[in-house]
XYZ file of N, CA and C in Angstrom:
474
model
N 116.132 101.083 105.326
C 115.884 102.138 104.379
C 114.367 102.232 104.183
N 113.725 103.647 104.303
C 112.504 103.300 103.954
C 111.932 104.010 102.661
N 111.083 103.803 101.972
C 110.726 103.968 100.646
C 109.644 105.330 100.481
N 110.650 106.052 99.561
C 109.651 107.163 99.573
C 108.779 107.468 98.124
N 108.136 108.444 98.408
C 107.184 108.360 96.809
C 105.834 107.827 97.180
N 105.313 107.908 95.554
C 103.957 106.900 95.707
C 104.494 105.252 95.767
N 105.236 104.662 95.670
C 105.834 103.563 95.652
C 105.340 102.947 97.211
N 105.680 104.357 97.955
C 105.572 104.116 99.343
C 104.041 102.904 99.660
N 103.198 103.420 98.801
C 102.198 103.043 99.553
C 101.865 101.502 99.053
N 102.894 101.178 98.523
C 102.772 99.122 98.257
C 103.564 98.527 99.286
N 103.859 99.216 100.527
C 104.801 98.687 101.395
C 103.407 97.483 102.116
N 104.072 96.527 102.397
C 103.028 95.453 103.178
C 103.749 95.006 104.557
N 104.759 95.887 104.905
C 105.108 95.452 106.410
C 103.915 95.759 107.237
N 103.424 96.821 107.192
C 102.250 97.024 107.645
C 100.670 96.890 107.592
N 100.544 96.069 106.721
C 99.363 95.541 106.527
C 98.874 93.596 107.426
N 97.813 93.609 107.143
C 97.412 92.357 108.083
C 97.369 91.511 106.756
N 98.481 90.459 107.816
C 99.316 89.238 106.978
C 98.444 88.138 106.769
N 97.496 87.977 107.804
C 96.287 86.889 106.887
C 95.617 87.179 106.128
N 95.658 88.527 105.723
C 95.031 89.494 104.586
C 95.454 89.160 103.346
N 96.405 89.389 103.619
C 97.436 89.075 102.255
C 97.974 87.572 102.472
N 98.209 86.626 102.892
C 98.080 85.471 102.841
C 96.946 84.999 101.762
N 95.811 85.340 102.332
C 94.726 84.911 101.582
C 94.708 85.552 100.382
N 95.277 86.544 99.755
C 94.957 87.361 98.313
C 96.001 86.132 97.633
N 97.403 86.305 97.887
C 98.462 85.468 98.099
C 97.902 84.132 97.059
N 97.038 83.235 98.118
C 96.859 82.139 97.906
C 95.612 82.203 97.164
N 94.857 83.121 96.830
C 93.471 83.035 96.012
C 94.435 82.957 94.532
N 96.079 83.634 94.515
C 96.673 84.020 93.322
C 97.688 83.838 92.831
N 98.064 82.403 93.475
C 99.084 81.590 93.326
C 99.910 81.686 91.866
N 99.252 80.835 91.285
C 100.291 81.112 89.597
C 100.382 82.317 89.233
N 100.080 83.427 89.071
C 100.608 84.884 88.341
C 101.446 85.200 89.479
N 100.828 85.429 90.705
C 102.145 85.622 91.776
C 103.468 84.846 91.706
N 103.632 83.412 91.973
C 104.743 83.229 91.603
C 105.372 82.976 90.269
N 104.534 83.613 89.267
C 105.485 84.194 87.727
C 106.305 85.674 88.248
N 105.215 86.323 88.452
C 106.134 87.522 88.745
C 106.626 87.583 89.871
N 107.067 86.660 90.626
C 108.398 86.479 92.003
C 109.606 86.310 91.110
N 109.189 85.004 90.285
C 110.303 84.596 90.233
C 111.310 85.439 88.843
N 110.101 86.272 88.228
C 110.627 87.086 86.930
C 111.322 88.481 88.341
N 110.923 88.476 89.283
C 111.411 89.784 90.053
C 112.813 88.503 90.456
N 113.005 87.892 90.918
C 113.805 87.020 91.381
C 114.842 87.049 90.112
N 115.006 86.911 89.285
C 115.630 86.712 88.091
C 116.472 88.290 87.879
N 115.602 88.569 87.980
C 116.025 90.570 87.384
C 116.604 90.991 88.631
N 116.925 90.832 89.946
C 117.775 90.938 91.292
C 118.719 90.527 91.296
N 118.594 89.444 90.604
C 120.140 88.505 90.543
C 120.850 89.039 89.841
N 120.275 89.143 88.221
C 121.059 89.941 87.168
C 121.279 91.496 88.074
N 120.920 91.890 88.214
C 121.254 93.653 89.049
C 122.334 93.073 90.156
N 122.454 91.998 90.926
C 123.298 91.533 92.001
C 124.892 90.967 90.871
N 124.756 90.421 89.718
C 125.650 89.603 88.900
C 126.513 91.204 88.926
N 125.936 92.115 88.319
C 125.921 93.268 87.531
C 126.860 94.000 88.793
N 126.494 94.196 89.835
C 126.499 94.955 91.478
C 127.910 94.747 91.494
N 128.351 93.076 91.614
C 129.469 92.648 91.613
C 130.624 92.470 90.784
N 130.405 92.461 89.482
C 131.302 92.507 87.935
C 131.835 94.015 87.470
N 130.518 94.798 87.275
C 130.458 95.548 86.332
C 131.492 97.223 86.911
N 131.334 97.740 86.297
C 132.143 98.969 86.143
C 130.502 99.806 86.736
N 130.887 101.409 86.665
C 129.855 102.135 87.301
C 128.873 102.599 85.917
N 129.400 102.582 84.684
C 128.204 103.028 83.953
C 127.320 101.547 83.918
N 127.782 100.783 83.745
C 127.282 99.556 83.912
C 125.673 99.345 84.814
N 126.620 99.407 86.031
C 125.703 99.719 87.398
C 124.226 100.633 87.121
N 124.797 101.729 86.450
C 124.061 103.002 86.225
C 122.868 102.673 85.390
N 123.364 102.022 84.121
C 122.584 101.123 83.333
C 121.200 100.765 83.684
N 122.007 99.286 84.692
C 121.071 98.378 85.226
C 120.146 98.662 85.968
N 120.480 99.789 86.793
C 119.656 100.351 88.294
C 118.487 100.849 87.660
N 118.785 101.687 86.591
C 118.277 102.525 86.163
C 117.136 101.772 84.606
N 117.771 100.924 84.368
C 116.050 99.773 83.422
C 115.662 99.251 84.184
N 115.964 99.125 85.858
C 115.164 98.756 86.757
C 114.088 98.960 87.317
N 114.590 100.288 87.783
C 113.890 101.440 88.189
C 112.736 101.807 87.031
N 113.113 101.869 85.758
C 112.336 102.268 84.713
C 110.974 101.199 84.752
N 111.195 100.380 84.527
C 110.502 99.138 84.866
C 109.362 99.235 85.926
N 109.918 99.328 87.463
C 109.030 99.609 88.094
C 108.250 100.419 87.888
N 108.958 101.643 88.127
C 107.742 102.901 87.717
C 106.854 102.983 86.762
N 107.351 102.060 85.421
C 106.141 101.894 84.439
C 104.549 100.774 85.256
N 105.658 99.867 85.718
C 104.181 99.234 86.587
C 103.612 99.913 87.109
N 104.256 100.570 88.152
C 103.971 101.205 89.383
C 102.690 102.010 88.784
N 102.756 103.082 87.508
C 102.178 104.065 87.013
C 100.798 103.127 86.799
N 100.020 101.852 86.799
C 99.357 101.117 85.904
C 98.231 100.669 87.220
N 98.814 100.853 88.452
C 98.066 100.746 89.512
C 96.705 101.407 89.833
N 96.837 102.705 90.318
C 96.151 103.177 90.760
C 95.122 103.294 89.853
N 93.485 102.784 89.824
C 92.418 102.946 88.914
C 91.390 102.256 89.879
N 89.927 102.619 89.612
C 88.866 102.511 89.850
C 88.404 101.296 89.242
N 87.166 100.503 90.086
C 87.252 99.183 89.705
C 86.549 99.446 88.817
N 87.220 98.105 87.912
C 86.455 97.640 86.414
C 86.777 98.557 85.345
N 87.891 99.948 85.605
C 88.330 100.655 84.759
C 89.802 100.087 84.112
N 90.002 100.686 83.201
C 91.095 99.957 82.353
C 92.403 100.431 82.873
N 93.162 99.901 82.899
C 94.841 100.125 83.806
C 95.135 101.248 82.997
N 95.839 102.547 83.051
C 96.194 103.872 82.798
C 97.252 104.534 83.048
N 98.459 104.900 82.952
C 99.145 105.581 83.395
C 98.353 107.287 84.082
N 99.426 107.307 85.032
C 98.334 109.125 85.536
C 99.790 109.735 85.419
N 99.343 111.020 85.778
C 100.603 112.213 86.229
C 100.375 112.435 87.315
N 101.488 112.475 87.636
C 102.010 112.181 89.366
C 102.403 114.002 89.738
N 101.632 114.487 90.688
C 101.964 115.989 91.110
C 102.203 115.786 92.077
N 103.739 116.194 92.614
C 104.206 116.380 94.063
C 104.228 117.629 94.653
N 103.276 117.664 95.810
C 103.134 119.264 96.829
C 103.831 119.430 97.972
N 104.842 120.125 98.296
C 105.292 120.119 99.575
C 104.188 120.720 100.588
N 103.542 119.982 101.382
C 102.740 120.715 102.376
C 103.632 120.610 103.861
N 103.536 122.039 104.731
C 103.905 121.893 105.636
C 103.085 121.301 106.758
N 103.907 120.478 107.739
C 103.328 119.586 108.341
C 102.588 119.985 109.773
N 101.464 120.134 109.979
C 100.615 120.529 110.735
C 98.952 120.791 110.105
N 98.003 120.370 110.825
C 96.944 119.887 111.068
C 96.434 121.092 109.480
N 95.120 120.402 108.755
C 94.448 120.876 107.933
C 95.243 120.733 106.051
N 96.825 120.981 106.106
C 97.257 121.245 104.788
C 96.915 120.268 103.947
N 96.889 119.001 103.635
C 96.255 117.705 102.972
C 94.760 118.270 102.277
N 93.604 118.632 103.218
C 92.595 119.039 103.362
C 92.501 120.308 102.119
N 93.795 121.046 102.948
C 93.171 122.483 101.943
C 93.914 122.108 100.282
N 95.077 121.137 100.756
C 95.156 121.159 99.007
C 94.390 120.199 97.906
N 93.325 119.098 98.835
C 92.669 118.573 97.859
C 91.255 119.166 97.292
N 90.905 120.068 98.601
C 89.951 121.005 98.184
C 89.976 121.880 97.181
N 90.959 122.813 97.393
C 91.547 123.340 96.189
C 91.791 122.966 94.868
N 91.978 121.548 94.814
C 92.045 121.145 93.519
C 90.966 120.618 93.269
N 90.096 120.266 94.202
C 88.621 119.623 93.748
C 88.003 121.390 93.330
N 87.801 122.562 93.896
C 87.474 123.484 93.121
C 87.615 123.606 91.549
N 89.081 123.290 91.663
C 89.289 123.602 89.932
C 88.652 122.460 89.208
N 87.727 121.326 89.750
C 87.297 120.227 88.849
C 88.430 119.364 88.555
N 89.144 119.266 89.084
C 90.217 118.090 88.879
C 90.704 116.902 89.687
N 90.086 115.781 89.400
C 89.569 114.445 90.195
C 91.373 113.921 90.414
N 91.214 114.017 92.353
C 92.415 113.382 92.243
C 92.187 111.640 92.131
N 92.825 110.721 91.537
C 92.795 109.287 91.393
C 93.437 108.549 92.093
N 94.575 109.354 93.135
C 95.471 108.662 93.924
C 96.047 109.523 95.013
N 96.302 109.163 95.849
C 97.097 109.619 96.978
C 98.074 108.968 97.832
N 99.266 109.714 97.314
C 100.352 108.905 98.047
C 100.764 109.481 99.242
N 101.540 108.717 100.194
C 101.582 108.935 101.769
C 102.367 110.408 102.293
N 101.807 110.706 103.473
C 102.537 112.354 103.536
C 104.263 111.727 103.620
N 105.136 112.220 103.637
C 106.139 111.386 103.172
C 107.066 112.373 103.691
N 108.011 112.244 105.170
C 108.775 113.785 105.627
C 109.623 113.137 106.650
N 110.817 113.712 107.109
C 111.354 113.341 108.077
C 110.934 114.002 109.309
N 111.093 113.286 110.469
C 110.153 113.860 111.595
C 110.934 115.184 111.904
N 112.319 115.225 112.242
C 112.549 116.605 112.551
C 112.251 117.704 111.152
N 111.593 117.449 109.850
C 111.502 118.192 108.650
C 110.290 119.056 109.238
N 109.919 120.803 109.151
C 108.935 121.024 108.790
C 107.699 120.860 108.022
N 107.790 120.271 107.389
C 107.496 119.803 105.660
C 107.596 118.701 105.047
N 106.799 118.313 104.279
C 106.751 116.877 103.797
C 106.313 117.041 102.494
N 106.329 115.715 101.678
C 105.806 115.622 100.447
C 104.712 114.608 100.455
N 103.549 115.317 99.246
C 102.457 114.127 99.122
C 102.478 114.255 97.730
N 101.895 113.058 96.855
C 101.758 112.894 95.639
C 100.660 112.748 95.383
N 100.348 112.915 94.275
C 98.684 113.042 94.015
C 98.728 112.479 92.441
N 97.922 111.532 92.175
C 97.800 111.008 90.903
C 96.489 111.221 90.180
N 96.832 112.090 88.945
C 95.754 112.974 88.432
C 95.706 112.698 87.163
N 95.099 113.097 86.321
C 95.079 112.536 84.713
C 95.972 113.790 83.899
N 97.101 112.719 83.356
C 97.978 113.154 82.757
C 98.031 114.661 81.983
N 96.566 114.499 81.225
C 96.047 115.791 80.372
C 95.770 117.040 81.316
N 96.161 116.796 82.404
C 95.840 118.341 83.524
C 96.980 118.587 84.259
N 98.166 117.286 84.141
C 99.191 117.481 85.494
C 100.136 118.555 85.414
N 100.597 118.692 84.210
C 100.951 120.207 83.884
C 100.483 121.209 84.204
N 99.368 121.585 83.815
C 98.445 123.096 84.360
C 98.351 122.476 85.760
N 98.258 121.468 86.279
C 97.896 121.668 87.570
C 98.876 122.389 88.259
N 100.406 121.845 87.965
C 101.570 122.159 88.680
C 101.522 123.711 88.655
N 101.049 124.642 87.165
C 100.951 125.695 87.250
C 99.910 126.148 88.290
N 99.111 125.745 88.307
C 98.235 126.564 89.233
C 98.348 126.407 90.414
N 98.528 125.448 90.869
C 99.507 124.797 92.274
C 100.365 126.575 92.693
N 101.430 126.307 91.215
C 102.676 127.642 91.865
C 101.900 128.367 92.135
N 101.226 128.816 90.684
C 100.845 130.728 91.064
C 99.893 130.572 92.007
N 99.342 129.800 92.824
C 99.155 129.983 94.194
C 99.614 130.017 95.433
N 100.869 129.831 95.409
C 101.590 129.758 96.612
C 102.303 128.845 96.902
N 101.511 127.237 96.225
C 102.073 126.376 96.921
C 103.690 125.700 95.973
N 104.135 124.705 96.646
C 105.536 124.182 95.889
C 105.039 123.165 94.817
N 105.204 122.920 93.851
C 104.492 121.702 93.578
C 105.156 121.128 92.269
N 105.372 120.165 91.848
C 106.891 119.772 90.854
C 105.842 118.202 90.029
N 106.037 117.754 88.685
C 105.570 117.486 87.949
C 106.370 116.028 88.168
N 105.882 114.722 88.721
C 107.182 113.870 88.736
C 106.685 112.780 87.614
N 108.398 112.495 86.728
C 108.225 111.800 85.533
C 108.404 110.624 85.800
């Protein structure tokens, strides 16, 4: 299964493993607190997987999920700046050479600093793909508007 979203871009199958070995081991104790607090909260979702009824399930998946995405949101920032939630704007760009380009330009016109960029994100036979863009919360709304009334697709993700 592969992972879509801005989520996408914490995947480390693809990154260089003595890379992260070494972050790894520069960060031993907080890393394995939060293994084993992720280790703990899998099991309970696995206890849950196997016992429970479907609202149950629904429940669990879902303060899971909540969970992450609150981390997830706390990532993306500039060094030595303070951890932040952003607003996450998703653009469908169609897939062929320049669209990335013209939609960050476009939004760098309007003065609006993107802070993140998540991976073009599409199935290969899809025309079209999705990218996410992490922008400051106080604009992600009007952005989405101005996004439409220009043409493009563009959806506000919570």
């Amino acid at each position: 299964m592969r992972e879509r979203g801005p989520g996408a871009r914490l995947r480390l199958a693809d990154s260089d493993a003595e890379l992260w070995a070494g972050i790894v081991e520069g960060n031993r104790g907080p890393i394995a607190r939060r293994v084993r607090d992720l280790g703990s909260r899998l099991t309970a979702l696995a206890d849950v997987l196997d016992a429970a009824g479907a609202d149950d399930v629904t429940t669990a998946v879902t303060r899971l999920m909540r969970d992450g995405h609150a981390g997830r949101a706390l990532l993306p920032r500039k060094a030595g700046a303070t951890a932040r939630s952003w607003g996450w704007v998703g653009v469908v760009l169609d897939d062929r050479p320049g669209q990335l380009a013209a939609i960050v330009g476009l939004i760098s016109r309007w003065d609006v600093n993107i802070e993140d960029v998540g991976p073009f994100e599409h199935s290969l036979d899809a025309p079209a793909g999705i990218v996410e863009l992490a922008v400051d919360p106080a604009v992600a709304d009007s952005l989405v508007d101005r996004l439409t009334a220009t043409g493009w697709t563009a959806y506000r993700r919570s």
